[in-house]
Coordinates of C-alpha atoms in Angstrom, one line a residue:
L8 CA 94.9 118.5 105.7
E9 CA 95.7 119.1 109.4
H10 CA 92.9 121.6 109.8
M11 CA 90.4 119.2 108.1
A12 CA 91.5 116.3 110.3
Q13 CA 91.1 118.5 113.5
S14 CA 87.7 119.7 112.4
L15 CA 86.5 116.1 111.8
N16 CA 88.0 115.0 115.2
L17 CA 90.3 112.5 113.5
S18 CA 93.4 111.3 115.2
I19 CA 95.8 111.7 112.3
H20 CA 99.5 112.6 112.4
F21 CA 101.1 114.1 109.3
H22 CA 104.7 114.0 108.4
P23 CA 104.9 116.2 105.3
C24 CA 108.5 115.6 104.2
R25 CA 110.5 113.6 101.8
T26 CA 110.6 109.8 102.3
E27 CA 114.3 109.6 102.2
I28 CA 114.5 111.9 105.2
L29 CA 112.0 109.8 107.3
A30 CA 113.8 106.7 106.2
T31 CA 116.9 107.8 108.2
Q32 CA 114.7 107.9 111.4
P33 CA 114.2 104.3 112.8
E34 CA 111.2 105.4 114.9
H35 CA 109.1 105.6 111.7
V36 CA 109.8 102.1 110.4
G37 CA 106.7 99.8 110.5
Q38 CA 104.6 102.5 112.3
Y39 CA 101.9 103.6 109.9
A40 CA 98.5 102.2 109.0
V41 CA 98.4 104.4 105.9
V42 CA 101.0 106.1 103.8
T43 CA 100.0 108.4 101.0
A44 CA 102.0 109.4 98.0
R45 CA 101.2 111.7 95.2
A46 CA 102.3 110.9 91.6
V47 CA 105.9 111.9 92.3
A48 CA 107.5 108.7 90.9
S49 CA 106.7 105.4 89.2
L50 CA 104.7 103.0 91.4
D51 CA 107.6 100.6 91.8
K52 CA 109.7 103.4 93.3
L53 CA 106.8 104.6 95.5
I54 CA 106.4 101.0 96.8
A55 CA 110.2 100.7 97.6
W56 CA 110.2 104.0 99.4
S57 CA 106.9 103.6 101.3
C58 CA 106.9 99.9 102.2
P59 CA 109.3 100.2 105.2
F60 CA 106.9 102.6 106.9
L61 CA 103.8 100.4 106.7
K62 CA 102.6 98.5 109.8
P63 CA 103.5 94.8 109.1
G64 CA 100.5 92.9 107.8
S65 CA 97.9 95.7 107.9
G66 CA 99.5 98.9 106.6
R67 CA 98.2 100.4 103.3
L68 CA 99.9 102.6 100.7
L69 CA 97.5 104.9 98.9
A70 CA 99.3 105.9 95.7
L71 CA 97.6 108.7 93.6
K72 CA 98.3 107.9 90.0
G73 CA 97.0 109.1 86.6
Q74 CA 95.8 107.5 83.4
K75 CA 98.7 105.0 83.3
A76 CA 97.9 103.4 86.7
A77 CA 97.2 100.0 85.3
E78 CA 100.4 100.0 83.3
E79 CA 102.4 101.1 86.3
L80 CA 100.8 98.4 88.4
S81 CA 101.8 95.8 85.9
E82 CA 105.4 97.1 85.8
A83 CA 105.5 97.0 89.6
S84 CA 104.5 93.3 89.8
N85 CA 108.1 92.1 90.7
I86 CA 108.5 94.5 93.7
L87 CA 104.9 93.7 94.8
K88 CA 105.8 90.0 94.9
R89 CA 109.2 90.6 96.6
K90 CA 107.6 92.8 99.3
Q91 CA 104.5 90.4 99.6
L92 CA 102.2 93.2 98.6
Q93 CA 99.2 93.4 96.3
C94 CA 96.8 95.9 94.9
V95 CA 93.8 95.6 97.1
Q96 CA 91.7 98.0 95.2
A97 CA 91.9 100.7 92.5
H98 CA 89.6 103.6 93.4
Q99 CA 88.6 105.9 90.5
W100 CA 88.4 109.6 91.5
P101 CA 87.2 112.0 88.8
T102 CA 88.9 115.4 88.8
I103 CA 87.0 118.2 87.1
A104 CA 89.9 120.6 86.6
S105 CA 91.9 118.3 84.4
L106 CA 89.0 116.3 82.9
C107 CA 90.9 113.1 83.6
E108 CA 90.6 110.6 86.4
T109 CA 92.9 110.1 89.3
V110 CA 93.3 106.5 90.3
I111 CA 94.1 105.8 93.9
L112 CA 95.9 102.4 94.1
E113 CA 95.4 100.8 97.5
I114 CA 98.4 98.6 98.1
G115 CA 98.4 96.2 101.0
F116 CA 100.0 93.0 102.3
S117 CA 99.1 89.9 100.5
A118 CA 97.9 86.6 101.9
A119 CA 101.4 85.2 101.3
Y120 CA 102.7 87.8 103.8
T121 CA 100.2 86.8 106.5
H122 CA 100.9 83.1 105.8
S123 CA 104.7 83.5 106.1
R124 CA 104.3 85.4 109.4
L125 CA 102.2 82.5 110.9
K126 CA 105.0 79.9 110.3

């Protein structure tokens, strides 16, 4: 990924490590426009682990999920509401090797978050 970003002249910083390690480092809180996560846990856990790193109001979590993405999204509705987040878009990504689709759930801050920050 780093090589690809460099070859495309993208200004991207990678932190390939476990979330719980980054969470102990305050300089990472609220700093990232995009956080990505593979299908390593249920969506509600990914949201809880990733949300602290998102830039307030504009950050996005891109969660790579499988065939149960819609089900996981439904199960994560409570944490989405608590964190004032919503699924902005579900991107379908066909994968040839497994013959099933990967769904990239784009999670971002809801209008409720923006409204509460304006008060």
